[in-house]
Amino acid sequence: MKKINVGILGATGMVGQRFMEMLAHHPYFNLKVLMASKDLVGKPYSQVCNWFISREMPKEVCSMLIKEAKPEAMSNNGVEIVFSAVPADIAKELEPKFALAGYKVFSNASAFRMEEDVPLLIAEINPDHLELLKAQQQSRRWPGFIVTNPNCTTIIMTLVLKPLLDNFGIKEVLVSTMQAVSGAGYPGVASLDIIDNVLPYIREEEEKMESEPLKILDADFKISASCHRVATTDGHLEDLHISLAKPVSIEQIKKVLADFGKDFKKLSSSPEKLLIVTDDPMRPQPKLDRLAGNGMSVTVGRIREDSVLENGVKMNILGHNTIRGAAGQSILNAEFWAENNLNYKSI
Ligand code: NAP
């Protein structure tokens, strides 16, 4: 496949840095343009980015100069795809400008996720939602488009709900999260607020977890979410309780989860196993499991009966918030789009 030139909007942030790490040597994508806020324009990436990733900053990107976040920044670079990792209010203003200028925007921001004509995509779950792009381009008169990926906690949970829904049906879901500080961006939560502490509220997070999975799954069961910020760096842990539509054994549930994704055609960023099912009662843990499958797998453990819910099962699930929960999912979505040559319109 001919490589596609790409740009990153918000290249210096927590998610932007993961994009940099994952795109620096990508087989389909060529990293051409880095954009951030106006103050950083014209400066080399290595000078302005507070690099947070343990692997070294890729050499190729150190001297790339930050460009202003506008479509004109792309001129003469042959960029086709823009990966967006800016805050929602900025995304609301900027992403349509890029789509209008003909760019294919794959966004992590929440600004357009719930709009009817915008795919909220997890490529392994609802690839058919890309069909919405035809209507989007027509009604908005955009030669480009916007595809969004869900909130980080939603991606992790929905990957687990999908095989359970398909095989057994779901009546209701109760979920409680323990979310890492990198989920709040950089600098994010003040250290005095989070060290030796747990914060019992994350703004707008519960609403996203209760609505986004239903759009992705085309489902109408009820979800009740309770979201907490904890003092881990990366990796969101979720305590999930599900009422299934029929009685099922724990062994059947484990098998269905472990088998999920086997039929999905492997893309460059696909993990070997989508869901890693463990019987170790001490797993999953953020420290030990967040980088499973290069951060693209979700680890599922402590699968056991929930004796309160009807046909109840409970489990702990864990995924990497800035990889599977953000940049990695966006890249995988774009890989799916590119592999399937879904070139709805070109610039
Ligand atoms: P972050 O660390 O705060 O980074 C924000 C990025 O946006 C920075 O690169 C920043 O550039 C840039 N930016 C801010 N204002 C801008 C402007 N006016 N014009 C151009 N660029 C601007 O946030 P993050 O955690 O990476 O999150 C990025 C997006 O992904 C958000 O919408 C977030 O909700 C979503 N998301 C985050 C996670 C996660 O785990 N962190 C997971 C899923 C989705 P400067 O350095 O120049 O300020």
XYZ file of C-alpha atoms and ligand atoms in Angstrom:
395
model
C 0.000 0.000 0.000
C 1.256 3.492 -0.859
C 1.960 5.357 2.384
C -0.566 8.046 3.377
C 0.748 11.344 4.694
C -0.735 12.348 8.054
C -0.768 15.264 10.480
C -1.413 15.404 14.230
C -3.518 18.075 15.850
C -2.444 18.343 19.492
C 0.891 16.547 19.023
C 2.348 17.610 22.388
C -0.380 16.278 24.717
C -0.802 12.930 26.460
C -2.634 11.413 23.503
C -0.573 13.352 20.939
C 2.622 11.779 22.308
C 1.179 8.295 21.853
C 0.374 9.206 18.272
C 3.991 10.281 17.821
C 5.258 7.016 19.275
C 2.924 4.853 17.186
C 3.209 6.789 13.915
C 6.961 7.409 13.783
C 7.587 4.078 12.014
C 4.136 3.147 10.806
C 3.862 0.919 7.727
C 0.870 2.812 6.214
C 1.266 6.340 7.527
C 3.925 8.981 7.036
C 4.086 11.608 9.773
C 4.361 14.996 8.053
C 2.788 17.788 10.116
C 2.646 18.427 13.875
C 0.259 21.047 15.220
C -0.241 22.470 18.699
C -1.276 25.781 20.255
C -0.086 29.131 18.853
C 2.622 29.693 21.498
C 4.597 26.698 20.223
C 4.478 27.471 16.497
C 7.888 27.352 14.780
C 9.612 25.527 17.642
C 11.154 22.039 17.380
C 9.053 19.258 18.890
C 11.768 18.076 21.286
C 12.072 21.571 22.743
C 8.379 22.089 23.525
C 7.114 18.614 24.343
C 7.280 17.373 27.905
C 7.843 13.762 26.750
C 6.106 11.410 29.151
C 6.630 8.048 27.444
C 9.308 5.700 28.785
C 10.484 4.767 25.276
C 12.696 7.520 23.821
C 11.203 10.222 21.628
C 11.606 8.957 18.028
C 14.653 10.658 16.486
C 12.748 11.513 13.306
C 10.351 13.820 15.149
C 12.744 15.690 17.469
C 13.530 18.441 14.986
C 10.096 18.692 13.336
C 8.737 22.205 13.767
C 5.307 22.808 15.290
C 2.805 24.331 12.863
C -0.256 26.440 13.527
C -3.431 24.373 13.934
C -5.186 25.248 10.689
C -5.694 23.500 7.344
C -3.260 25.875 5.641
C -0.471 24.299 7.740
C -0.777 21.224 5.514
C -0.122 22.956 2.225
C 2.432 21.216 0.001
C 2.748 18.292 2.395
C 0.280 15.999 0.628
C -1.420 15.221 3.936
C -4.634 13.217 3.668
C -5.414 12.207 7.272
C -5.444 14.385 10.390
C -5.372 12.632 13.764
C -6.946 14.929 16.324
C -6.000 14.979 20.024
C -7.118 18.409 21.187
C -9.597 19.316 23.963
C -13.267 19.060 22.954
C -13.940 22.814 22.750
C -10.962 23.289 20.418
C -11.973 20.236 18.385
C -15.484 21.637 17.951
C -14.043 24.700 16.293
C -11.110 23.167 14.371
C -12.153 19.725 13.149
C -14.932 20.959 10.794
C -12.419 23.351 9.218
C -10.153 20.428 8.372
C -13.067 18.327 7.079
C -14.239 21.271 4.981
C -10.745 21.612 3.552
C -10.913 17.946 2.463
C -9.006 16.192 5.239
C -10.056 12.898 6.785
C -10.168 13.601 10.500
C -9.851 10.722 12.992
C -10.650 12.321 16.329
C -10.259 11.481 19.993
C -12.294 14.437 21.165
C -15.891 14.182 22.331
C -17.153 17.191 20.325
C -18.840 15.235 17.487
C -19.100 11.709 18.933
C -22.852 11.662 19.436
C -23.856 13.472 16.230
C -26.088 11.214 14.140
C -23.992 11.376 10.987
C -20.616 10.864 12.707
C -19.249 7.332 13.177
C -18.273 6.543 16.764
C -15.922 3.808 15.734
C -14.196 0.798 17.241
C -13.077 -0.875 14.030
C -13.409 -4.393 15.483
C -16.988 -3.738 16.604
C -18.914 -1.435 14.282
C -16.955 -0.990 11.027
C -20.273 -0.700 9.168
C -20.852 2.682 10.880
C -18.339 4.140 8.422
C -21.277 4.091 6.003
C -22.516 7.194 7.862
C -19.773 9.170 6.146
C -21.708 9.330 2.895
C -24.569 11.182 4.605
C -22.117 13.306 6.595
C -20.279 14.487 3.500
C -23.504 15.131 1.650
C -25.366 17.074 4.329
C -22.377 19.061 5.595
C -20.879 19.530 2.130
C -17.502 18.359 3.367
C -15.064 16.820 0.897
C -13.318 15.386 3.954
C -14.962 13.825 7.012
C -14.826 13.284 10.787
C -14.640 9.817 12.343
C -14.500 9.748 16.149
C -13.360 7.146 18.600
C -15.115 6.755 21.926
C -14.091 7.860 25.384
C -11.231 5.745 26.817
C -13.318 3.962 29.471
C -16.051 3.316 26.896
C -13.644 1.654 24.436
C -12.307 -0.694 27.109
C -15.799 -1.644 28.357
C -17.457 -1.910 24.945
C -14.830 -4.367 23.700
C -15.917 -6.653 26.556
C -19.663 -6.033 26.196
C -19.780 -6.755 22.449
C -19.206 -10.563 22.561
C -21.484 -10.878 25.610
C -24.260 -8.961 23.856
C -23.935 -10.989 20.659
C -23.868 -14.353 22.395
C -26.107 -13.971 25.443
C -27.905 -10.607 25.302
C -27.517 -7.885 27.951
C -30.219 -6.495 30.233
C -28.223 -3.982 32.241
C -24.690 -2.939 33.160
C -23.250 -1.404 36.328
C -19.690 -0.139 36.138
C -17.306 1.574 38.502
C -13.981 2.898 37.201
C -10.536 3.579 38.655
C -8.973 5.904 36.092
C -5.320 6.879 35.738
C -4.170 10.501 35.935
C -2.919 10.588 32.320
C -6.591 10.391 31.386
C -6.933 14.013 32.438
C -4.244 15.202 29.993
C -1.106 17.141 30.928
C -0.640 18.683 33.468
C -4.101 17.381 34.356
C -4.946 16.822 38.014
C -2.894 18.810 40.547
C -0.550 16.525 42.522
C -1.927 17.754 45.860
C -5.397 16.664 44.750
C -4.443 13.131 43.750
C -1.461 11.922 45.845
C -2.756 9.845 48.773
C -6.234 10.279 47.388
C -9.086 9.115 45.129
C -11.318 11.657 43.425
C -14.941 10.497 43.247
C -15.945 12.627 40.255
C -14.705 13.064 36.670
C -16.587 15.724 34.764
C -18.953 14.353 32.060
C -17.305 10.907 32.200
C -20.280 8.955 33.523
C -22.615 10.440 30.908
C -20.203 9.328 28.157
C -19.947 5.781 29.540
C -23.716 5.524 29.786
C -24.465 6.715 26.247
C -21.545 5.984 23.905
C -21.614 2.134 24.123
C -25.270 2.143 23.084
C -24.520 4.120 19.918
C -21.597 1.829 19.048
C -23.527 -1.378 19.737
C -26.897 -0.199 18.330
C -28.358 -1.354 21.658
C -30.784 -0.018 24.267
C -29.908 -1.716 27.568
C -29.302 0.492 30.610
C -25.828 1.406 31.913
C -25.072 2.964 35.277
C -21.502 4.284 35.599
C -19.532 5.628 38.527
C -16.143 7.131 37.622
C -13.161 7.784 39.890
C -9.677 9.249 39.393
C -6.940 7.261 41.169
C -3.220 7.809 41.588
C -1.974 5.518 38.799
C -0.176 6.991 35.773
C -1.651 4.958 32.883
C -4.310 2.257 32.559
C -7.974 2.398 33.490
C -9.342 -0.395 35.688
C -13.111 -1.022 35.602
C -15.302 -3.084 37.924
C -18.038 -4.387 35.653
C -21.340 -6.048 36.668
C -23.603 -7.333 33.906
C -27.093 -8.751 33.940
C -27.298 -11.098 30.948
C -30.503 -11.929 29.095
C -30.191 -15.649 29.859
C -28.408 -17.943 32.326
C -24.872 -18.780 31.217
C -21.984 -20.591 32.889
C -18.808 -18.731 33.819
C -16.852 -21.121 31.566
C -19.024 -20.184 28.570
C -18.468 -16.492 29.315
C -14.698 -16.950 29.517
C -14.634 -18.831 26.221
C -16.694 -16.229 24.374
C -14.480 -13.418 25.680
C -11.233 -15.243 24.885
C -12.444 -16.022 21.342
C -13.600 -12.491 20.569
C -11.821 -10.870 17.644
C -10.306 -14.076 16.257
C -12.115 -13.477 12.963
C -11.151 -9.825 12.690
C -8.570 -9.289 9.967
C -5.321 -8.258 11.679
C -4.243 -4.714 10.957
C -0.878 -3.190 11.723
C -1.912 -2.034 15.222
C -4.089 -5.045 16.064
C -2.968 -7.001 19.115
C -2.531 -10.732 18.836
C -5.384 -11.153 21.333
C -8.089 -8.539 21.676
C -9.245 -9.719 25.107
C -6.829 -11.510 27.432
C -8.745 -13.610 29.927
C -6.882 -14.423 33.127
C -7.732 -16.718 36.042
C -5.144 -15.104 38.316
C -7.183 -13.542 41.172
C -4.615 -10.727 41.468
C -5.024 -9.563 37.858
C -5.620 -7.324 36.020
C -3.478 -4.589 37.549
C -2.590 -1.283 35.833
C 1.133 -1.691 36.457
C 1.310 -5.244 35.132
C -1.294 -5.345 32.385
C -1.626 -1.925 30.744
C 0.925 -2.719 28.036
C -0.590 -6.098 27.156
C -0.690 -6.433 23.363
C 1.434 -3.267 23.076
C -1.326 -1.457 24.959
C -4.000 -2.589 22.473
C -5.406 -5.579 24.405
C -7.939 -5.432 27.207
C -7.239 -7.763 30.141
C -10.247 -9.392 31.814
C -10.015 -11.098 35.176
C -11.950 -12.124 38.276
C -14.851 -13.341 36.146
C -17.408 -14.657 38.608
C -21.097 -14.852 39.350
C -22.932 -11.761 40.569
C -25.583 -13.202 42.877
C -27.613 -9.976 43.114
C -28.251 -9.262 39.431
C -30.478 -11.563 37.343
C -28.151 -13.864 35.319
C -25.396 -11.752 36.818
C -21.683 -11.878 36.093
C -18.980 -9.568 37.453
C -15.381 -9.005 36.425
C -12.472 -6.557 36.415
C -11.276 -5.212 33.088
C -8.267 -3.083 32.259
C -6.979 -1.231 29.212
C -4.385 1.423 28.392
C -6.206 4.756 28.252
C -3.916 6.628 25.855
C -3.195 3.613 23.597
C -6.295 1.380 23.162
C -8.390 4.115 24.814
C -7.251 6.873 22.443
C -4.374 7.111 19.908
C -4.129 3.371 19.240
C -7.858 3.081 18.543
C -7.766 6.116 16.236
C -4.846 4.659 14.285
C -6.507 1.247 14.083
C -9.688 2.923 12.789
C -7.677 4.748 10.131
C -5.840 1.528 9.220
C -9.208 -0.173 8.726
C -10.390 2.716 6.574
C -7.181 2.648 4.501
C -7.085 -1.174 4.157
C -10.616 -1.219 2.883
C -9.969 1.632 0.516
C -13.019 3.488 1.807
C -12.143 6.565 -0.135
C -15.502 8.256 0.016
C -14.179 11.436 -1.545
C -10.742 12.880 -2.040
C -9.401 16.361 -1.683
P -3.618 17.258 26.751
O -2.527 16.445 27.324
O -4.137 18.405 27.513
O -3.169 17.754 25.288
C -3.918 18.682 24.554
C -3.244 18.973 23.241
O -4.048 19.935 22.536
C -1.845 19.594 23.365
O -1.052 19.141 22.300
C -2.128 21.081 23.210
O -1.038 21.794 22.675
C -3.225 21.047 22.159
N -4.009 22.278 22.162
C -4.616 22.866 23.218
N -5.220 24.016 22.816
C -4.982 24.133 21.490
C -5.332 25.095 20.507
N -6.063 26.182 20.798
N -4.920 24.894 19.237
C -4.166 23.814 18.919
N -3.798 22.855 19.804
C -4.208 23.035 21.075
O -4.914 16.338 26.459
P -4.983 14.773 26.094
O -5.143 13.990 27.316
O -3.886 14.443 25.153
O -6.378 14.676 25.338
C -6.557 15.102 24.000
C -7.977 14.762 23.554
O -8.148 13.342 23.611
C -9.071 15.362 24.446
O -10.192 15.698 23.666
C -9.397 14.210 25.391
O -10.691 14.287 25.922
C -9.249 13.017 24.459
N -8.926 11.747 25.128
C -7.931 11.691 26.053
C -7.624 10.460 26.640
C -6.545 10.309 27.678
O -6.415 9.225 28.258
N -5.752 11.332 27.976
C -8.318 9.324 26.257
C -9.317 9.415 25.302
C -9.603 10.630 24.733
P -0.074 22.707 23.608
O 0.981 21.807 24.143
O 0.457 23.714 22.643
O -0.946 23.320 24.664
